[in-house]
């Protein structure tokens, strides 16, 4: 993990033995109390603990503290079989096998004890057969519940399994006493049905949680387990973890590229859809970059590794998704605090229920009601409510090329009122081209001198000018004494003459005069939504360059969609106001902040926030980094190799503007699902416990209802998988 500060480090652990939200709350509380722990979060659904430790703190102390309360810590590895805390195939299969025993035997107990089917046997024989079948269910499929409850009891703690064990053992044990006394009334069917329903619920829950983590596991599966290294001894296959930066690797047709690398030999088309969403393979030749996890086409490639392990684009994407899934919303923290005191409260309510009914002269009813209270009050749904929604929502986002950085992002996005778009590379494709040269004299001379000065600049406009000159003249001779004034222009010496290239307003400020024809050409270019660059020397503007950047085809629909959602849309650009307003009019944006220097964009966002707006800033994620950080929500558009994850709250891997609306809609849908889940989980317990205490639920039905509550929360979260389809 990356270091949080100079004095802290962050660690992730898989937590063993958790079965409910109360477990997560207890482990989190214990970890947070340890010396040297700056913060701890434990997520029940992912089975993960995220701990911030002061440097020098021994990890062994954490293991010992957690072990004392009956749980275990294992250092988390992204490629672990559990897949970042989600349910493994073996885990699901274990519950399926238990269900294959508990289901038929529980049904048999019910039929023999409660229906005329049992009349084929003598009363004594039937009672002993029912007892035998119920005992198999109790101590076979029901053993995990009993085992965990015993572990908690040895450490004087309680959790969900405590409730289940108390309820089922009470029903089974009391029935055994009645049977040995020769009486035929018993509660074996209650114990057997409770366990059968709980095992069914655990199996369904495990399957659903495995599905919830499917998107992240799909990302993990993109990285091949091995790589072919080429060295002086020929070719050899090594584990992916053994590959180092600088090594030469061979990529055969149909194989996935193992790491980020540069092509040094061969040529092939590479499918980069997992990063960019672009279905058409991209041709890769010597000198081109390839990303780990992409699929090589029909050609063979020889590459040199440039990034391995956690530094690859794929690993960074996985790390971002994992971080979001492991986080905890404020609503979930409240639920965990409730779950932490819930189990002792339920045991108290069950005892009071039994005592109250006994005082009323109905001890049998009180016993059944107490068992029902113990069984139905499981806080499992509370622990699953938020994490499962986050797992599915962020996983679906990864499918769509949307990386949601944290749970806090989901909480903030619902309050956003204003969307601010940068222009170049955001509303436009960022593929600028020179469309016209207007000169007060020789057009070729204006272009040649402008390109000479722009040669050393990395700005998209500069590259467009240089490329046009190279196409016209074959080559460009760089200017001497190059100087760049960020956001204004560049200067350099060409043929002994100082040449200024930049914003027309900058040349005006420098005292360079413009001929009337150039003033008109500038106005015409800007009114068409193009960018105009002025070129001057010897005290006068000698020409203007008109550059066009193609508007994204989806821009109009995206802006309309945002308006329909009640959001204000603002265009923030360094272009002059006339150009900016022309672009804004074409896409339907009403408010324009123009002629803003790059270093001032952050201030403009701050001013919007000071005016009461909740701002989401959409930029290219690199030049706009300060503004992205300043905004309440930063959305970076980028490609998988250069996403600015440290600046943005949401990163769009696929450079499609539609991802902005999708990201906001998905985040809001996910948060709404969290609220629905918690509302159901809280409401279920608030309503179910009084009903059970009133004797209106049999223990068997209570077990089914409890299992259904957890499954329903997960199933509701899984609806997010259909987002955007």
XYZ file of C-alpha atoms in Angstrom:
725
model
C 0.000 0.000 0.000
C 1.078 3.597 -0.532
C 2.283 5.567 2.449
C -0.411 7.866 3.819
C 1.999 10.413 5.355
C 5.649 10.460 6.367
C 4.757 9.045 9.753
C 2.007 6.578 8.848
C 1.535 3.519 6.699
C -1.613 1.765 5.549
C -2.264 -1.974 5.719
C -5.132 -4.185 4.589
C -6.077 -7.453 6.291
C -8.624 -10.170 5.617
C -10.565 -10.781 8.839
C -11.413 -14.383 9.677
C -14.461 -15.424 11.692
C -16.813 -12.485 11.056
C -20.446 -13.465 10.582
C -22.367 -10.224 11.090
C -22.119 -6.460 11.399
C -21.644 -6.779 15.148
C -18.444 -8.747 14.490
C -17.131 -6.003 12.210
C -17.962 -3.330 14.785
C -16.178 -5.272 17.538
C -13.019 -5.915 15.487
C -12.941 -2.277 14.398
C -13.305 -1.085 17.983
C -10.504 -3.363 19.217
C -8.143 -2.370 16.401
C -8.842 1.313 16.961
C -7.852 1.024 20.631
C -4.397 -0.419 19.957
C -1.300 1.686 20.521
C 0.074 3.048 17.272
C -3.203 2.711 15.328
C -4.174 6.053 13.790
C -7.420 4.702 12.343
C -9.194 1.448 11.493
C -12.163 0.499 9.331
C -13.595 -3.019 9.141
C -15.971 -3.935 6.329
C -18.188 -6.972 6.923
C -19.221 -7.576 3.299
C -15.673 -7.499 1.940
C -14.224 -9.199 5.029
C -11.501 -6.563 5.112
C -9.831 -4.378 7.726
C -8.057 -1.208 6.619
C -5.644 0.050 9.274
C -3.481 3.180 9.438
C -0.421 2.568 11.593
C 2.127 4.981 12.968
C 5.528 3.994 11.577
C 7.344 1.604 13.864
C 4.175 -0.034 15.224
C 4.452 -3.827 15.289
C 1.739 -5.673 13.384
C 1.989 -8.590 15.817
C 0.115 -6.544 18.418
C -2.858 -6.243 16.065
C -2.931 -9.990 15.463
C -2.823 -10.703 19.177
C -5.578 -8.211 20.034
C -7.940 -9.547 17.379
C -7.158 -13.147 18.301
C -8.117 -12.459 21.918
C -11.697 -11.689 20.873
C -11.961 -14.780 18.676
C -11.130 -13.483 15.196
C -8.066 -13.629 12.986
C -6.097 -11.272 10.725
C -4.405 -12.359 7.492
C -2.456 -9.916 5.357
C -4.589 -9.112 2.329
C -3.355 -9.915 -1.166
C -5.400 -8.779 -4.192
C -5.103 -12.143 -5.909
C -6.228 -14.152 -2.899
C -8.733 -16.899 -3.549
C -11.456 -14.953 -1.852
C -11.093 -12.116 -4.319
C -10.870 -9.093 -2.029
C -13.163 -10.441 0.592
C -15.930 -11.694 -1.677
C -17.076 -15.266 -1.451
C -14.902 -17.938 -3.080
C -16.335 -20.875 -5.006
C -15.273 -23.238 -2.201
C -17.086 -21.147 0.398
C -20.276 -21.194 -1.665
C -19.919 -24.942 -2.212
C -19.557 -25.569 1.528
C -22.901 -23.934 2.226
C -24.472 -25.747 -0.726
C -23.379 -29.110 0.699
C -24.783 -28.183 4.104
C -28.036 -27.184 2.437
C -28.270 -30.554 0.668
C -28.332 -32.165 4.125
C -30.324 -29.600 6.115
C -33.008 -29.052 3.486
C -34.271 -32.632 2.991
C -33.851 -33.596 6.665
C -35.560 -30.418 7.868
C -38.460 -31.096 5.514
C -38.650 -34.697 6.739
C -38.785 -33.526 10.352
C -41.580 -31.114 9.481
C -43.612 -33.767 7.647
C -43.201 -36.367 10.388
C -43.895 -33.992 13.280
C -46.599 -31.744 11.881
C -48.522 -33.630 9.149
C -50.479 -36.890 8.786
C -47.412 -38.439 7.134
C -46.081 -39.127 10.626
C -49.121 -41.246 11.476
C -47.623 -44.236 9.657
C -45.257 -44.592 12.611
C -46.068 -45.304 16.217
C -45.976 -42.228 18.424
C -42.825 -43.258 20.309
C -41.053 -44.341 17.139
C -42.000 -41.124 15.358
C -40.665 -38.994 18.217
C -37.324 -40.810 18.246
C -36.995 -40.621 14.432
C -37.764 -36.894 14.510
C -35.226 -36.443 17.311
C -32.549 -38.325 15.383
C -33.079 -36.337 12.172
C -33.171 -33.023 14.045
C -29.975 -33.933 15.898
C -28.184 -34.591 12.598
C -29.309 -31.171 11.339
C -28.415 -29.446 14.610
C -24.856 -30.766 14.845
C -24.159 -31.323 11.147
C -25.163 -28.384 8.932
C -25.710 -26.318 12.095
C -22.196 -26.913 13.410
C -20.657 -23.665 11.988
C -23.150 -21.620 14.020
C -22.450 -23.576 17.200
C -18.686 -23.511 16.689
C -18.546 -19.743 16.212
C -20.850 -19.163 19.177
C -18.557 -21.301 21.343
C -15.511 -19.308 20.199
C -17.281 -16.088 21.174
C -18.322 -17.531 24.533
C -14.747 -18.551 25.387
C -13.776 -14.907 24.995
C -16.885 -13.565 26.745
C -18.253 -11.936 23.597
C -21.415 -12.422 21.557
C -22.454 -12.126 17.935
C -25.122 -13.320 15.532
C -24.087 -16.960 15.958
C -24.722 -16.573 19.690
C -28.354 -15.777 18.958
C -28.687 -18.717 16.567
C -26.981 -21.147 18.945
C -29.068 -20.028 21.923
C -32.284 -20.280 19.957
C -31.718 -23.641 18.274
C -29.996 -25.330 21.222
C -32.793 -24.166 23.525
C -35.418 -25.700 21.225
C -33.398 -28.890 20.679
C -32.298 -29.313 24.312
C -35.739 -28.696 25.782
C -37.171 -31.208 23.307
C -34.616 -33.834 24.370
C -35.646 -33.370 28.012
C -39.314 -33.803 27.079
C -38.510 -36.900 25.008
C -36.570 -38.540 27.834
C -39.541 -37.877 30.120
C -41.688 -39.869 27.697
C -43.632 -36.830 26.487
C -44.428 -36.396 22.810
C -44.758 -32.617 22.520
C -41.439 -31.130 21.397
C -39.728 -28.398 19.326
C -37.387 -30.502 17.186
C -39.063 -29.248 14.018
C -38.386 -25.635 15.085
C -34.673 -26.266 15.605
C -34.349 -28.203 12.330
C -36.301 -25.682 10.251
C -34.440 -22.718 11.745
C -31.102 -24.220 10.752
C -32.374 -25.303 7.331
C -33.604 -21.784 6.576
C -30.410 -20.199 7.933
C -28.219 -22.494 5.845
C -30.342 -21.658 2.795
C -29.884 -17.968 3.562
C -26.120 -18.315 4.015
C -25.820 -20.164 0.692
C -27.884 -17.568 -1.158
C -25.997 -14.762 0.560
C -22.615 -16.291 -0.338
C -23.674 -16.671 -3.966
C -24.948 -13.109 -4.101
C -21.824 -11.691 -2.506
C -19.704 -13.634 -4.979
C -21.695 -12.080 -7.805
C -21.259 -8.661 -6.184
C -17.478 -8.998 -6.506
C -17.526 -10.433 -10.026
C -16.459 -7.194 -11.737
C -13.360 -6.872 -9.593
C -12.469 -10.524 -10.056
C -12.803 -9.997 -13.809
C -10.215 -7.213 -13.560
C -7.933 -9.461 -11.519
C -8.231 -12.174 -14.151
C -6.998 -9.836 -16.885
C -3.416 -10.069 -15.647
C -1.799 -13.313 -16.882
C -0.092 -15.410 -14.188
C 3.159 -15.726 -16.130
C 5.332 -13.849 -18.614
C 7.900 -14.944 -21.199
C 11.262 -13.308 -20.479
C 13.886 -13.002 -23.217
C 17.544 -12.844 -22.137
C 20.954 -14.227 -23.040
C 19.802 -17.754 -22.253
C 16.872 -17.564 -24.642
C 13.228 -17.536 -23.594
C 11.865 -18.700 -20.258
C 8.475 -18.505 -18.591
C 8.491 -16.893 -15.149
C 5.753 -15.940 -12.663
C 4.393 -12.468 -13.273
C 5.617 -11.396 -9.830
C 9.230 -12.067 -10.924
C 9.165 -9.599 -13.836
C 11.281 -6.471 -13.306
C 11.358 -3.093 -15.030
C 13.754 -3.121 -17.975
C 13.396 -6.817 -18.770
C 12.620 -7.852 -22.327
C 9.455 -9.886 -22.787
C 7.898 -11.777 -25.669
C 4.204 -11.425 -26.462
C 2.759 -14.124 -28.658
C -0.461 -13.812 -30.686
C -3.591 -14.261 -28.615
C -1.829 -13.710 -25.269
C -2.449 -10.903 -22.817
C 0.309 -8.352 -22.342
C 1.711 -9.122 -18.864
C 2.883 -5.622 -17.780
C 3.042 -2.049 -19.009
C 5.771 -1.926 -21.625
C 7.265 -0.298 -24.710
C 7.383 -2.146 -28.004
C 10.966 -2.739 -29.138
C 10.318 -5.307 -31.848
C 7.497 -6.596 -34.006
C 4.104 -5.206 -34.894
C 0.586 -6.208 -33.914
C -2.913 -4.963 -33.244
C -3.803 -4.839 -29.542
C -7.297 -4.939 -28.052
C -7.363 -2.179 -25.401
C -11.113 -2.282 -24.755
C -10.572 -3.250 -21.098
C -9.009 0.187 -20.565
C -10.488 2.484 -23.187
C -13.778 0.840 -24.113
C -12.748 1.126 -27.774
C -13.717 -2.118 -29.514
C -11.419 -1.604 -32.516
C -7.886 -2.963 -31.868
C -5.060 -0.418 -31.966
C -1.997 -0.971 -34.136
C 1.219 -1.117 -32.092
C 4.672 -0.676 -33.611
C 8.190 -0.071 -32.295
C 8.176 2.799 -29.796
C 4.500 2.477 -28.894
C 3.221 1.829 -25.355
C 1.215 -1.269 -24.412
C -0.642 -1.789 -21.141
C -0.705 -4.890 -18.984
C -3.903 -6.901 -19.346
C -4.598 -5.855 -22.950
C -4.939 -8.597 -25.562
C -2.323 -9.043 -28.260
C -3.698 -9.750 -31.723
C -2.208 -11.767 -34.547
C 1.358 -10.457 -34.455
C 4.306 -11.205 -32.175
C 5.674 -8.382 -30.018
C 8.941 -7.903 -28.188
C 8.574 -5.372 -25.408
C 10.562 -3.824 -22.575
C 8.806 -3.630 -19.223
C 8.267 -0.035 -18.062
C 5.981 -0.667 -15.059
C 5.354 -3.831 -13.078
C 3.355 -4.945 -10.057
C 1.349 -2.219 -8.367
C 2.631 0.436 -10.807
C 0.834 -0.900 -13.899
C -2.309 0.805 -15.172
C -4.370 -2.331 -14.470
C -3.073 -2.606 -10.898
C -3.831 1.047 -10.261
C -7.376 0.540 -11.526
C -7.832 -2.518 -9.299
C -6.392 -0.645 -6.310
C -8.822 2.234 -6.869
C -11.829 -0.103 -7.026
C -10.652 -2.045 -3.960
C -10.177 1.158 -1.985
C -13.704 2.306 -2.791
C -15.187 -1.089 -1.920
C -13.325 -1.265 1.392
C -14.527 2.160 2.514
C -17.374 2.814 4.885
C -20.119 5.406 4.547
C -21.318 7.496 7.479
C -24.636 5.649 7.343
C -22.822 2.312 7.703
C -20.822 3.567 10.679
C -24.134 4.311 12.385
C -25.412 0.834 11.517
C -22.253 -0.765 12.896
C -22.590 1.113 16.174
C -26.145 -0.172 16.460
C -25.069 -3.726 15.581
C -22.312 -3.585 18.195
C -24.852 -3.331 21.034
C -27.648 -5.168 19.297
C -26.881 -8.774 20.265
C -26.746 -8.200 24.051
C -29.947 -6.162 23.774
C -31.697 -8.973 21.891
C -30.661 -11.572 24.494
C -32.094 -9.305 27.175
C -35.351 -8.904 25.232
C -35.609 -12.680 24.775
C -35.185 -13.291 28.505
C -37.754 -10.622 29.342
C -40.124 -12.157 26.779
C -39.867 -15.616 28.366
C -40.240 -14.158 31.868
C -43.221 -12.012 30.896
C -45.130 -14.859 29.298
C -44.356 -17.072 32.317
C -45.840 -14.461 34.619
C -48.880 -14.411 32.344
C -49.289 -18.144 32.841
C -48.123 -19.218 29.380
C -44.549 -20.486 29.768
C -44.734 -22.615 26.624
C -45.740 -19.625 24.519
C -43.007 -17.604 26.223
C -40.402 -20.204 25.345
C -41.380 -20.215 21.659
C -41.548 -16.420 21.582
C -38.094 -16.095 23.193
C -36.594 -18.503 20.654
C -38.263 -16.543 17.828
C -36.816 -13.273 19.181
C -33.309 -14.755 19.310
C -33.527 -16.090 15.784
C -35.279 -13.262 13.963
C -33.161 -10.417 15.354
C -29.929 -11.172 13.477
C -28.118 -7.899 12.661
C -26.557 -9.435 9.547
C -28.625 -7.285 7.168
C -27.311 -4.139 8.879
C -23.745 -5.200 8.185
C -24.459 -6.002 4.549
C -26.586 -2.976 3.690
C -23.859 -0.550 2.649
C -20.883 -2.735 1.601
C -22.816 -4.883 -0.856
C -24.263 -1.832 -2.607
C -20.796 -0.282 -2.803
C -19.277 -3.523 -4.102
C -21.845 -3.872 -6.871
C -21.972 -0.164 -7.717
C -18.216 0.313 -7.971
C -17.901 -3.003 -9.783
C -20.479 -1.962 -12.348
C -18.642 1.333 -12.647
C -15.431 -0.543 -13.440
C -17.316 -2.424 -16.166
C -18.291 0.933 -17.666
C -14.822 2.457 -17.291
C -15.865 4.588 -14.297
C -13.548 4.493 -11.286
C -15.218 5.786 -8.119
C -12.413 6.601 -5.731
C -14.126 6.423 -2.339
C -17.355 5.987 -0.445
C -17.233 9.683 0.423
C -17.634 10.364 -3.304
C -20.998 8.616 -3.251
C -22.077 10.719 -0.292
C -20.954 14.030 -1.830
C -22.306 13.516 -5.323
C -25.938 13.639 -4.278
C -25.467 17.281 -3.233
C -23.812 18.483 -6.463
C -25.660 21.419 -8.051
C -23.193 22.639 -10.687
C -21.100 20.836 -13.321
C -18.070 22.743 -14.624
C -16.549 21.570 -17.911
C -13.095 22.375 -19.173
C -13.180 22.742 -22.967
C -10.120 21.231 -24.617
C -10.031 17.462 -24.297
C -13.327 17.448 -22.428
C -16.130 18.998 -24.465
C -13.815 18.710 -27.459
C -11.689 15.745 -28.497
C -8.396 17.530 -27.859
C -7.256 16.761 -31.416
C -6.504 20.279 -32.571
C -5.680 20.978 -36.200
C -4.647 24.109 -38.076
C -7.409 25.065 -40.501
C -6.321 28.477 -41.797
C -3.398 30.914 -41.863
C -4.210 34.596 -42.478
C -1.180 36.834 -42.925
C -0.392 40.482 -43.462
C 2.227 39.407 -45.949
C 3.751 35.934 -46.574
C 1.588 33.132 -45.067
C 4.392 30.554 -45.298
C 6.733 32.855 -43.375
C 4.132 33.330 -40.607
C 3.615 29.566 -40.289
C 7.357 28.783 -40.428
C 8.259 31.258 -37.711
C 5.276 30.301 -35.532
C 6.200 26.596 -35.743
C 9.841 27.337 -34.911
C 8.754 29.022 -31.670
C 6.069 26.447 -30.854
C 8.450 23.508 -31.457
C 9.549 23.323 -27.809
C 6.036 23.668 -26.355
C 3.950 20.676 -25.248
C 0.617 22.486 -25.590
C -1.928 20.838 -27.962
C -2.154 24.068 -29.987
C 1.620 24.134 -30.358
C 1.707 20.540 -31.569
C -0.986 21.311 -34.155
C 1.016 24.264 -35.512
C 4.251 22.275 -35.609
C 2.577 19.329 -37.362
C 1.069 21.612 -40.015
C 4.479 23.170 -40.669
C 6.132 19.756 -40.960
C 3.509 18.693 -43.495
C 4.129 21.871 -45.491
C 7.913 22.245 -45.242
C 9.172 18.786 -44.323
C 10.912 19.873 -41.146
C 10.958 22.603 -38.506
C 14.071 24.363 -37.176
C 13.518 25.198 -33.478
C 13.790 28.788 -32.313
C 16.528 29.927 -29.950
C 16.064 31.453 -26.489
C 12.635 29.855 -26.059
C 10.420 31.310 -23.310
C 6.963 30.143 -22.242
C 4.397 32.300 -20.468
C 1.835 29.785 -19.196
C -1.643 30.499 -20.481
C -0.502 33.484 -22.552
C 1.979 32.449 -25.215
C 5.558 31.640 -26.161
C 8.524 33.580 -27.499
C 11.721 32.684 -29.314
C 14.378 34.017 -31.629
C 14.056 33.023 -35.314
C 16.610 34.251 -37.851
C 17.782 36.832 -35.323
C 14.266 38.214 -34.809
C 12.240 37.928 -31.595
C 8.921 36.249 -32.471
C 5.873 36.193 -30.174
C 3.137 33.549 -30.591
C 0.072 33.389 -28.350
C -3.240 34.858 -27.417
C -4.148 37.919 -29.451
C -4.762 39.766 -26.187
C -1.227 38.912 -25.052
C 0.266 40.403 -28.211
C -1.934 43.463 -27.726
C -0.513 43.829 -24.216
C 2.997 43.582 -25.664
C 2.249 46.601 -27.876
C 2.137 44.735 -31.195
C -0.340 46.413 -33.553
C -2.729 44.539 -35.852
C -3.812 45.448 -39.376
C -7.615 45.816 -39.801
C -7.754 42.703 -41.975
C -6.176 40.623 -39.206
C -8.594 42.047 -36.622
C -11.512 40.984 -38.842
C -9.970 37.524 -39.412
C -9.535 37.068 -35.695
C -13.192 37.997 -35.025
C -14.438 35.670 -37.762
C -12.435 32.731 -36.444
C -13.552 33.226 -32.854
C -17.217 33.665 -33.771
C -17.061 30.228 -35.383
C -15.971 28.661 -32.114
C -12.365 28.222 -33.206
C -9.212 29.183 -31.350
C -7.147 32.004 -32.830
C -3.397 32.371 -32.211
C -1.586 35.550 -33.171
C 1.982 35.677 -34.526
C 4.056 38.842 -34.437
C 7.507 40.362 -34.604
C 9.124 43.749 -35.069
C 6.283 45.570 -33.273
C 3.389 44.247 -35.337
C 1.099 41.253 -35.603
C 2.080 39.534 -38.858
C -0.646 36.909 -39.011
C -3.232 34.815 -37.217
C -3.577 31.043 -37.094
C -7.069 29.573 -36.877
C -7.169 26.218 -35.086
C -10.162 23.926 -34.706
C -10.844 21.232 -32.148
C -13.687 18.883 -33.016
C -16.588 18.971 -30.587
C -17.458 15.585 -29.121
C -20.505 14.139 -30.863
C -22.198 13.309 -27.564
C -21.632 16.736 -25.960
C -25.088 18.141 -26.745
C -26.918 15.068 -25.383
C -24.794 14.970 -22.231
C -25.393 18.642 -21.415
C -29.120 18.186 -22.052
C -29.162 15.159 -19.748
C -27.434 17.100 -16.968
C -29.897 19.957 -17.347
C -32.762 17.470 -17.141
C -31.311 16.280 -13.818
C -31.578 19.824 -12.493
C -27.861 20.635 -12.661
C -26.341 23.963 -13.731
C -23.675 23.535 -16.408
C -20.718 25.934 -16.709
C -17.969 26.152 -19.361
C -14.552 27.089 -17.935
C -11.852 27.795 -20.523
C -8.787 29.816 -21.317
C -10.205 30.756 -24.724
C -11.477 34.263 -25.371
C -15.104 34.941 -24.565
C -16.331 35.008 -28.162
C -14.927 31.544 -28.922
C -16.136 30.151 -25.610
C -19.658 31.509 -26.062
C -19.825 30.062 -29.573
C -18.905 26.606 -28.221
C -21.333 26.978 -25.313
C -24.173 27.919 -27.661
C -23.560 24.828 -29.786
C -23.810 22.430 -26.838
C -26.475 24.259 -24.824
C -24.394 25.670 -21.952
C -25.759 28.928 -20.559
C -22.941 30.134 -18.335
C -19.376 30.749 -19.531
C -16.199 31.589 -17.620
C -13.731 32.532 -20.369
C -10.144 33.798 -20.667
C -9.214 32.007 -17.450
C -5.512 31.221 -17.121
C -4.669 27.632 -16.055
C -3.420 28.779 -12.677
C -6.679 30.688 -12.088
C -9.118 27.819 -12.753
C -8.869 26.703 -9.146
C -9.843 30.211 -8.005
C -12.875 30.220 -10.310
C -14.076 26.919 -8.851
C -13.514 28.302 -5.349
C -15.616 31.360 -6.214
C -18.482 29.163 -7.410
C -18.348 27.207 -4.147
C -18.230 30.412 -2.116
C -21.451 31.443 -3.882
C -23.217 28.388 -2.505
C -22.795 25.991 -5.424
C -21.775 22.364 -4.881
C -19.359 21.950 -7.766
C -18.301 18.954 -9.837
C -15.341 19.795 -12.079
C -14.765 17.820 -15.284
C -11.274 18.117 -16.769
C -8.492 16.182 -18.427
C -7.106 15.234 -15.013
C -3.607 16.614 -15.597
C -3.591 20.350 -16.406
C -6.790 20.751 -14.434
C -5.558 18.925 -11.324
C -5.751 21.938 -8.937
C -9.322 22.698 -10.022
C -10.295 19.035 -9.696
C -9.016 19.021 -6.120
C -10.703 22.332 -5.278
C -14.117 21.132 -6.495
C -16.511 19.247 -4.244
C -16.237 16.458 -6.813
C -13.464 16.040 -9.384
C -14.114 14.009 -12.552
C -11.050 13.295 -14.682
C -11.263 12.163 -18.279
C -8.262 10.133 -19.305
C -6.932 6.937 -20.776
C -5.893 3.925 -18.751
C -2.220 4.854 -18.869
C -2.361 8.406 -17.564
C -5.443 8.706 -15.368
C -4.990 11.312 -12.667
C -6.360 9.216 -9.816
C -4.690 11.356 -7.187
C -6.536 14.486 -8.349
C -10.018 13.222 -9.165
C -12.759 11.560 -7.157
C -14.040 9.847 -10.297
C -11.903 8.850 -13.270
C -13.377 8.011 -16.673
C -11.046 5.482 -18.292
C -12.951 5.714 -21.543
C -12.609 9.218 -22.887
C -16.307 9.517 -23.615
C -18.236 12.499 -22.341
C -21.283 10.330 -21.717
C -19.350 8.832 -18.833
C -19.903 12.055 -16.864
C -23.679 11.634 -16.798
C -23.304 7.881 -16.215
C -20.904 8.444 -13.304
C -23.245 10.860 -11.582
C -26.303 8.675 -12.201
C -24.530 5.499 -11.019
C -23.214 7.199 -7.886
C -26.654 8.533 -7.013
C -28.281 5.166 -7.734
C -25.738 3.419 -5.519
C -26.308 5.827 -2.656
C -30.068 5.458 -3.039
C -29.633 1.682 -2.842
C -27.637 2.068 0.383
C -30.446 4.115 1.915
C -33.019 1.526 0.793
C -30.960 -1.316 2.272
C -30.479 0.375 5.619
C -34.121 1.392 5.737
C -35.141 -2.226 5.203
C -32.575 -3.596 7.678
C -33.531 -1.180 10.453
C -37.229 -1.435 9.721
C -37.134 -5.225 9.681
C -35.632 -5.444 13.152
C -37.775 -2.681 14.618
C -40.956 -4.422 13.456
C -39.945 -8.093 13.705
C -38.751 -8.199 17.310
C -42.036 -6.938 18.857
C -44.014 -9.323 16.622
C -41.868 -12.261 17.721
C -42.029 -11.239 21.394
C -45.811 -11.082 21.140
C -45.843 -14.770 20.217
C -47.113 -14.136 16.684
C -44.216 -15.902 14.930
C -43.155 -19.500 15.232
C -39.391 -20.062 15.553
C -39.265 -21.761 12.151
C -40.921 -18.831 10.380
C -38.610 -16.489 12.296
C -35.594 -18.345 10.897
C -36.936 -18.018 7.359
C -37.629 -14.308 7.849
C -34.128 -13.677 9.191
C -32.523 -15.463 6.239
C -34.751 -13.518 3.848
C -33.740 -10.176 5.350
C -30.056 -10.651 4.530
C -30.719 -12.113 1.103
C -33.099 -9.287 0.219
C -30.483 -6.649 1.047
C -27.924 -8.330 -1.190
C -30.487 -8.931 -3.953
C -31.482 -5.261 -3.897
C -27.813 -4.308 -4.285
C -27.403 -6.691 -7.213
C -29.953 -4.672 -9.172
C -27.139 -2.165 -9.728
C -25.516 -4.679 -12.072
C -28.221 -3.800 -14.605
C -27.328 -0.083 -14.555
C -26.867 1.288 -18.054
C -28.120 -1.823 -19.827
